[in-house]
XYZ file of C-alpha atoms in Angstrom:
490
model
C -5.360 27.881 -15.206
C -7.061 24.485 -15.042
C -10.328 23.869 -13.176
C -8.554 21.367 -10.939
C -4.955 21.135 -9.727
C -3.623 17.931 -8.184
C -0.424 18.162 -6.140
C 1.416 14.832 -6.183
C 1.212 12.020 -8.711
C 1.034 8.960 -6.477
C -1.778 6.414 -6.901
C -4.256 8.591 -5.000
C -3.299 11.776 -6.811
C -3.660 10.224 -10.251
C -6.893 8.480 -9.239
C -8.292 11.867 -8.204
C -7.021 13.487 -11.392
C -8.508 10.824 -13.674
C -11.835 10.996 -11.818
C -12.032 14.787 -12.153
C -11.038 14.636 -15.819
C -13.702 11.983 -16.418
C -16.203 14.521 -15.117
C -15.209 16.823 -17.978
C -12.979 19.154 -15.962
C -9.630 20.552 -17.019
C -6.969 18.995 -14.765
C -3.277 19.639 -14.171
C -1.004 17.488 -12.003
C 2.222 18.727 -10.416
C 4.887 16.256 -9.267
C 8.091 17.201 -7.443
C 10.080 14.218 -8.724
C 11.265 13.837 -12.290
C 9.223 10.640 -12.631
C 5.529 10.394 -11.822
C 4.161 7.669 -9.587
C 4.973 8.535 -5.975
C 5.364 5.232 -4.130
C 4.640 3.237 -7.266
C 7.759 3.784 -9.374
C 10.183 1.333 -10.970
C 13.876 1.982 -11.629
C 17.199 0.250 -12.285
C 18.555 0.927 -8.814
C 21.257 -1.771 -8.720
C 22.560 -2.721 -12.183
C 21.438 -2.053 -15.768
C 18.651 -4.402 -16.767
C 17.492 -5.064 -13.185
C 14.127 -3.301 -12.707
C 13.236 -2.764 -9.061
C 9.973 -1.437 -7.674
C 10.995 1.473 -5.476
C 8.229 1.035 -2.908
C 5.038 -0.851 -3.742
C 5.714 -4.194 -5.415
C 2.800 -6.635 -5.045
C -0.676 -5.311 -5.745
C -3.681 -7.214 -4.369
C -5.720 -3.997 -4.535
C -5.006 -3.630 -8.260
C -7.536 -6.432 -8.711
C -9.854 -5.566 -5.823
C -10.020 -1.784 -5.391
C -13.355 -0.342 -6.555
C -11.394 2.367 -8.363
C -9.160 -0.040 -10.261
C -12.100 -2.323 -11.033
C -13.844 0.627 -12.681
C -10.660 1.857 -14.352
C -9.818 -1.648 -15.662
C -6.042 -1.868 -15.755
C -6.070 -4.696 -18.297
C -8.010 -2.549 -20.749
C -5.276 0.070 -20.376
C -2.497 -2.348 -21.240
C -1.355 -3.365 -17.753
C -0.654 -7.091 -17.519
C -1.009 -8.344 -13.956
C 0.899 -11.575 -13.324
C -0.276 -13.550 -10.310
C 1.948 -16.082 -8.507
C 0.292 -19.336 -7.458
C 1.417 -18.573 -3.893
C 0.477 -15.088 -2.731
C 2.825 -15.008 0.235
C 4.947 -17.344 2.343
C 6.235 -17.286 5.902
C 9.317 -19.472 6.361
C 10.305 -20.771 9.778
C 13.517 -22.230 11.122
C 14.093 -25.870 10.287
C 13.012 -25.731 6.650
C 9.259 -25.398 7.156
C 6.938 -22.615 6.012
C 3.354 -21.518 5.913
C 2.270 -20.912 2.317
C -0.757 -18.766 1.487
C -1.660 -20.252 -1.880
C -4.270 -18.533 -4.038
C -6.281 -21.719 -3.498
C -7.709 -21.543 0.025
C -8.182 -25.318 0.199
C -4.571 -25.965 -0.770
C -3.487 -23.522 1.925
C -5.593 -25.235 4.556
C -4.336 -28.666 3.506
C -0.758 -27.469 4.039
C -1.450 -26.266 7.573
C -2.183 -29.710 8.993
C -4.148 -29.621 12.214
C -4.734 -25.874 11.811
C -6.131 -26.183 8.291
C -9.729 -26.322 9.483
C -9.206 -23.226 11.638
C -7.648 -21.301 8.710
C -10.524 -22.342 6.456
C -13.124 -21.216 8.993
C -11.299 -17.917 9.556
C -11.041 -16.955 5.891
C -13.603 -19.034 4.012
C -16.598 -16.730 4.692
C -14.489 -13.633 3.959
C -13.211 -15.049 0.675
C -16.751 -15.892 -0.452
C -17.833 -12.281 0.212
C -14.521 -10.603 -0.593
C -16.096 -7.767 -2.561
C -18.194 -6.737 0.447
C -15.089 -6.967 2.636
C -13.206 -4.670 0.254
C -16.030 -2.138 0.086
C -16.013 -1.955 3.882
C -12.224 -1.666 4.178
C -11.966 0.851 1.322
C -14.727 3.141 2.594
C -14.143 6.633 3.956
C -14.700 5.247 7.491
C -17.767 7.465 7.762
C -20.310 5.842 5.448
C -19.435 2.195 5.958
C -21.508 -0.128 3.731
C -22.625 -2.598 6.379
C -23.431 -6.176 5.391
C -23.163 -9.626 6.911
C -19.591 -9.682 5.581
C -18.872 -6.491 7.526
C -20.051 -8.138 10.726
C -17.997 -11.284 10.096
C -14.942 -9.173 9.338
C -15.442 -7.137 12.522
C -15.858 -10.216 14.715
C -12.650 -11.695 13.334
C -10.848 -8.433 14.002
C -11.980 -8.503 17.616
C -10.898 -12.130 17.982
C -7.441 -11.744 16.444
C -6.875 -8.394 18.143
C -7.566 -9.738 21.636
C -6.154 -12.369 24.021
C -8.316 -14.870 22.095
C -6.040 -14.705 19.070
C -4.200 -17.954 19.862
C -7.263 -19.976 20.823
C -8.170 -20.779 17.210
C -4.817 -22.376 16.348
C -2.924 -25.318 17.862
C 0.388 -25.237 15.990
C 2.936 -22.551 15.239
C 2.820 -22.241 11.445
C -0.683 -20.804 10.950
C -0.307 -18.126 13.673
C 3.002 -17.035 12.152
C 1.463 -16.976 8.666
C -1.259 -14.586 9.823
C 1.024 -12.472 12.008
C 3.405 -11.852 9.106
C 0.707 -10.445 6.862
C -0.590 -8.283 9.724
C 2.837 -6.632 9.999
C 2.443 -4.716 6.738
C 1.265 -1.647 8.665
C 4.416 -1.455 10.869
C 2.747 -1.658 14.275
C 2.560 -4.526 16.758
C 0.465 -7.130 14.946
C -2.194 -7.620 17.617
C -3.418 -4.039 17.391
C -6.768 -3.793 15.640
C -5.567 -1.832 12.572
C -2.846 -4.436 11.995
C -5.362 -7.242 12.385
C -7.753 -5.542 9.964
C -5.013 -5.099 7.370
C -3.935 -8.698 7.820
C -7.465 -10.032 7.402
C -8.007 -7.953 4.279
C -4.691 -8.858 2.646
C -4.988 -12.546 3.506
C -8.551 -12.621 2.166
C -7.363 -11.131 -1.108
C -4.492 -13.632 -1.197
C -7.118 -16.367 -1.597
C -9.700 -14.383 -3.563
C -7.585 -13.181 -6.472
C -3.984 -13.303 -5.373
C -1.230 -10.728 -5.055
C -0.231 -9.868 -8.625
C 2.798 -7.972 -9.876
C 2.591 -5.869 -13.048
C 4.711 -7.034 -15.949
C 7.708 -4.727 -16.175
C 7.165 -3.153 -12.753
C 4.726 -1.085 -10.709
C 5.460 1.917 -12.908
C 3.170 0.296 -15.482
C 0.147 1.078 -13.299
C 1.080 4.728 -12.973
C 1.915 5.081 -16.659
C -1.528 3.694 -17.522
C -3.235 6.248 -15.257
C -1.125 9.060 -16.699
C -1.895 8.017 -20.275
C -5.618 7.956 -19.526
C -5.432 11.384 -17.906
C -3.693 12.811 -20.967
C -6.271 11.133 -23.203
C -8.941 12.998 -21.258
C -7.145 16.308 -21.801
C -5.233 16.446 -18.513
C -1.678 17.719 -18.208
C 1.174 16.484 -16.011
C 4.185 18.496 -14.856
C 7.115 16.565 -13.353
C 10.118 18.123 -11.652
C 7.876 20.858 -10.209
C 7.889 21.079 -6.430
C 4.930 23.106 -5.247
C 5.958 25.534 -2.513
C 2.722 27.432 -2.032
C -0.968 27.121 -2.859
C -0.620 30.701 -4.049
C 0.779 29.217 -7.270
C -2.788 28.303 -8.255
C -4.935 31.375 -7.624
C -7.456 30.566 -10.335
C -7.952 26.850 -9.738
C -11.437 26.079 -8.482
C -10.249 22.958 -6.649
C -6.840 21.767 -5.417
C -6.439 18.142 -4.360
C -3.263 17.354 -2.429
C -1.750 13.881 -2.518
C 0.749 14.874 0.154
C 1.476 14.233 3.834
C -0.027 16.562 6.468
C 3.431 18.055 7.075
C 3.656 18.948 3.387
C 0.175 20.477 3.429
C 1.263 22.705 6.320
C 4.385 23.649 4.368
C 2.543 24.774 1.238
C -0.625 26.157 2.859
C 0.896 27.686 5.974
C -1.146 30.310 7.761
C -3.950 30.028 5.204
C -5.137 26.914 7.044
C -7.638 27.448 9.872
C -5.651 27.680 13.099
C -7.394 24.762 14.825
C -6.990 22.462 11.837
C -3.318 23.359 11.506
C -2.677 22.655 15.192
C -4.198 19.195 14.780
C -2.091 18.553 11.680
C 0.999 19.550 13.639
C 0.098 16.837 16.167
C -0.363 14.192 13.475
C 1.744 11.156 14.346
C 4.007 9.304 11.926
C 4.823 5.647 12.380
C 7.733 3.243 12.150
C 10.151 3.454 9.257
C 11.420 1.169 6.522
C 14.895 0.576 5.202
C 14.624 -0.425 1.551
C 17.221 -2.851 0.193
C 17.277 -3.984 -3.440
C 19.408 -6.904 -4.612
C 20.524 -7.913 -8.091
C 20.988 -11.697 -8.066
C 22.721 -14.143 -10.381
C 19.906 -16.664 -9.879
C 16.738 -17.410 -7.893
C 16.824 -17.357 -4.099
C 17.536 -20.897 -2.789
C 14.701 -21.063 -0.277
C 14.968 -24.049 2.017
C 11.259 -24.648 2.613
C 9.091 -26.084 -0.190
C 6.672 -23.585 -1.705
C 8.686 -20.460 -0.957
C 10.186 -20.416 -4.456
C 6.658 -20.058 -5.870
C 5.590 -17.168 -3.633
C 5.620 -13.624 -4.928
C 5.990 -12.198 -1.406
C 7.641 -13.538 1.725
C 7.604 -12.369 5.335
C 10.872 -13.074 7.120
C 10.839 -12.816 10.896
C 10.295 -16.302 12.310
C 7.665 -17.315 14.828
C 4.687 -15.300 16.007
C 6.574 -14.494 19.205
C 9.577 -13.223 17.214
C 7.287 -11.117 15.049
C 5.684 -9.551 18.099
C 9.059 -8.805 19.666
C 10.419 -7.254 16.465
C 7.477 -4.870 16.021
C 7.386 -3.879 19.692
C 11.079 -3.005 19.401
C 10.432 -0.766 16.388
C 7.550 0.938 18.207
C 9.908 1.600 21.129
C 12.548 3.098 18.831
C 14.902 0.118 19.144
C 16.743 -1.625 16.322
C 16.617 -5.411 16.380
C 19.167 -7.849 14.984
C 16.358 -9.776 13.290
C 14.015 -7.151 11.815
C 10.769 -8.006 10.096
C 11.774 -8.156 6.436
C 9.343 -8.239 3.548
C 10.668 -9.745 0.335
C 9.147 -9.593 -3.134
C 10.568 -11.770 -5.877
C 8.796 -10.697 -9.078
C 10.853 -13.085 -11.175
C 8.626 -15.996 -10.149
C 6.143 -14.728 -12.747
C 7.847 -11.830 -14.555
C 11.083 -12.638 -16.394
C 11.329 -9.072 -17.734
C 12.615 -7.690 -14.424
C 16.196 -8.946 -14.903
C 18.551 -10.268 -17.598
C 17.958 -13.897 -18.604
C 18.568 -16.330 -15.760
C 19.054 -13.552 -13.201
C 16.670 -12.033 -10.662
C 15.733 -8.828 -8.879
C 14.802 -8.893 -5.227
C 12.855 -6.119 -3.467
C 13.082 -6.038 0.328
C 12.361 -3.698 3.159
C 13.021 -4.017 6.858
C 11.049 -2.359 9.630
C 13.179 0.086 11.617
C 12.474 2.901 14.096
C 11.074 6.152 12.763
C 13.751 8.316 11.183
C 16.490 5.671 11.422
C 19.617 6.471 9.434
C 21.008 2.963 9.908
C 21.877 0.813 6.894
C 20.459 -2.592 7.879
C 21.209 -4.328 4.587
C 23.517 -6.846 6.279
C 20.760 -7.738 8.744
C 18.365 -8.148 5.820
C 20.855 -10.430 4.070
C 21.198 -12.393 7.319
C 17.426 -12.852 7.502
C 17.286 -14.108 3.922
C 20.318 -16.387 4.451
C 18.598 -17.752 7.556
C 15.835 -19.215 5.420
C 17.763 -19.557 2.139
C 21.318 -20.792 2.795
C 23.605 -19.714 -0.033
C 21.770 -16.484 -0.763
C 24.838 -14.292 -0.260
C 26.690 -16.156 -3.009
C 24.104 -14.906 -5.534
C 24.350 -11.181 -4.766
C 25.743 -9.160 -7.679
C 24.879 -5.720 -6.301
C 22.625 -4.007 -3.794
C 21.054 -0.604 -3.315
C 20.061 0.784 0.088
C 17.678 3.585 1.021
C 17.501 4.158 4.773
C 14.382 5.392 6.540
C 16.025 8.802 6.973
C 16.613 8.973 3.215
C 13.035 8.037 2.290
C 11.659 11.627 2.315
C 14.156 12.629 -0.373
C 12.579 9.966 -2.580
C 9.013 10.781 -1.542
C 8.209 13.666 0.823
C 5.114 11.773 2.017
C 7.364 9.216 3.735
C 8.169 11.289 6.799
C 10.848 9.495 8.807
C 10.586 6.517 6.461
C 6.905 5.939 7.283
C 5.604 4.506 4.008
C 2.031 4.489 5.370
C 2.033 8.308 5.661
C 0.951 8.189 9.287
C 0.963 5.878 12.299
C -1.781 3.272 11.999
C -3.099 3.602 15.530
C -6.787 2.831 15.974
C -7.708 6.506 16.402
C -5.550 7.596 13.500
C -6.887 4.860 11.233
C -10.485 5.973 11.693
C -9.801 9.700 12.073
C -7.095 10.347 9.492
C -5.697 12.996 9.526
C -7.822 14.721 12.200
C -11.178 13.975 13.870
C -13.827 15.515 11.596
C -16.767 14.287 9.538
C -15.161 15.091 6.189
C -11.561 13.865 6.487
C -10.627 15.232 3.048
C -11.677 18.827 3.637
C -8.960 21.155 4.916
C -11.109 24.079 5.975
C -9.877 26.028 2.942
C -12.600 26.351 0.283
C -11.826 24.059 -2.632
C -8.683 22.541 -1.061
C -8.725 18.823 -0.236
C -6.246 16.305 1.158
C -6.272 12.994 -0.747
C -3.112 11.139 0.302
C -2.728 7.964 2.365
C -3.036 10.257 5.396
C -6.793 10.125 4.715
C -9.097 7.079 4.784
C -8.745 4.299 3.922
C -5.002 4.734 4.466
C -1.933 3.187 2.867
C -1.817 0.949 -0.173
C -2.031 1.200 -3.940
C -5.802 1.432 -4.293
C -6.547 5.020 -5.348
C -9.507 5.207 -3.004
C -8.360 8.216 -0.980
C -8.178 10.100 -4.269
C -11.615 8.928 -5.375
C -13.262 9.844 -2.061
C -11.701 13.317 -2.109
C -12.660 13.803 -5.759
C -16.258 12.853 -4.967
C -16.416 15.548 -2.279
C -14.829 18.151 -4.563
C -17.154 17.341 -7.445
C -20.237 17.733 -5.261
C -19.166 20.744 -3.209
C -17.267 22.832 -5.748
C -18.793 21.800 -9.067
C -22.287 20.643 -8.077
C -21.692 17.290 -9.783
C -23.214 14.385 -7.867
C -22.395 11.714 -10.440
C -21.059 8.349 -9.314
C -17.274 8.500 -9.924
C -17.205 4.878 -11.069
C -19.851 5.558 -13.699
C -17.804 8.511 -14.885
C -14.782 6.254 -15.321
C -16.656 3.579 -17.239
C -18.577 6.039 -19.438
C -15.355 6.757 -21.379
C -16.314 10.201 -22.601
C -12.698 11.258 -23.056
C -11.879 13.324 -26.121
C -9.879 11.700 -28.894
C -6.138 12.245 -28.486
C -4.756 15.179 -30.419
C -3.154 14.202 -33.732
C-alpha cells in the first residue's frame, strides 16, 4: 500500500497528490469516473469534433494560483490562450461592458464611470499577487499587507448600501455584478463581492485564459507529473470505505462532506459528523453545451472578442435572478455564463464552427431542462443565434452528481458560499482540513479557499499532512520547483 492515498482526481486532489509525491512519498489516486479531472474534464458532448469543457472553462487561477505558479503549466506542455477581453456583460439595446485585459482600455469604454472603475481596481491590479495570496489562504493564517486592507475595504463598500455610490451609469455596476455572480448567491453578499473583486482583478492582471484543446489539458499535465514522480492513478474505482486503505499513512479526500460521511461513516468523531451533516449546499447549475455552425453574432461591439460573457441584463435583473434562485424559484431569465473558447482556440471545433459552453443558475436540485431559456438569453443579446445551433447537450442540476459526486444538488462550488461557510468550511475549527481521524484530511472545494481551479485546498491539506504525519516541514512550493522526481521507467 502507498504512503498516501488521494480519493478524487479533481484539481485539488491532483495538487495534493503531486505535492506529496514531490516530498518523496509513494502516492496512489483513486477516481470514481473513467476519466480523471473532476470538474476539469473535456469531452465531445454534442457532436464529434466539438470539444466542450464539462465544468470549468476559463482559468484565471491557472496563471495566478501559487500552486500553479510553482507547478508551471507551460513547462508541462499546457498552452494557455488568453482572449484580449476577459469577460463581457451585454445589455439590452446593443451596448455592453467589456472587461479588457488592459485596465485603461476598460475604463475608457465605461465613459463617466471609467475613473471609478480605475480607482476600484487599479490598486488591486498593481498588487494582484498580494491579493491572490490573501484570497487563496486557508482563512486562518492570512498574509496581511496593504493590498489586503484595500481589498477588504472594497469588499465592505461593494457589499453594503454604498455599492452604487461609486458609479453613475448602469454599465459598470452590471459589469461588476455579473462577475460577482460566479458563486451563485445574491451578488451583494460579501463572499460574492470578494469573488467578484478577485476575478475582476485577475481579468486585468493576466486575463482569463483557456487551455488549448480544453481544460482536460491541465489535469493531464498534473497526472503526467504525478506518474513521473512515481505516483499511480486508478480510474473507474469508486471508493466506498476508508477501510480499503488500512495501511496508508495518510488519506486525502477531494470529495464533498456528504461523500466523506458516506465512506468514513461511524469512524468519524460524532461531533464532527453531526456538523458535516448540517453542511449547507448552494444553488445549482444547469449545464448546456452547443455545437454551432459559426461564431455567435453578438450585437454589442467587443463581445465577439470576450472569452466569457455574463448574460442577465442590468444590475437589478442580476439581483432579482439570484434572489429567486436562493428562494428556490426558477426565473424566465436566469443568470447564464457563456464561454466561447473559439475566440482564441480553433482546435475546439471543426474548421469554421464553434463550441459554446454555458450554464444557468437554477435552484438547488432542480431537474428542469432550462436550455430553451438559455438559448433565449443568448438570442436576446445575439439575434440569429438559434439559426447556428447544430446540436446541444444538457445536464440538469439534478444530474450533476452523476457526473461528479461533489456537485450535490448541482452545486458546483461544493457548498453554499455564505459568509460563515466561506470562512469556516466545512465546519468551525482551526484546522479545516483535519477530520478528527488520524491521517485523514479533507481537501476538496468544501475547504478553504473554496471553489475554483486553483489546487490550493489540496496544497493546504498536503502541507498539514506532511507536517503532522510525516514530520516534513518543507515549503510545498519549494518541493514542486526542486524537481527531484525519478526518471520515468523505460
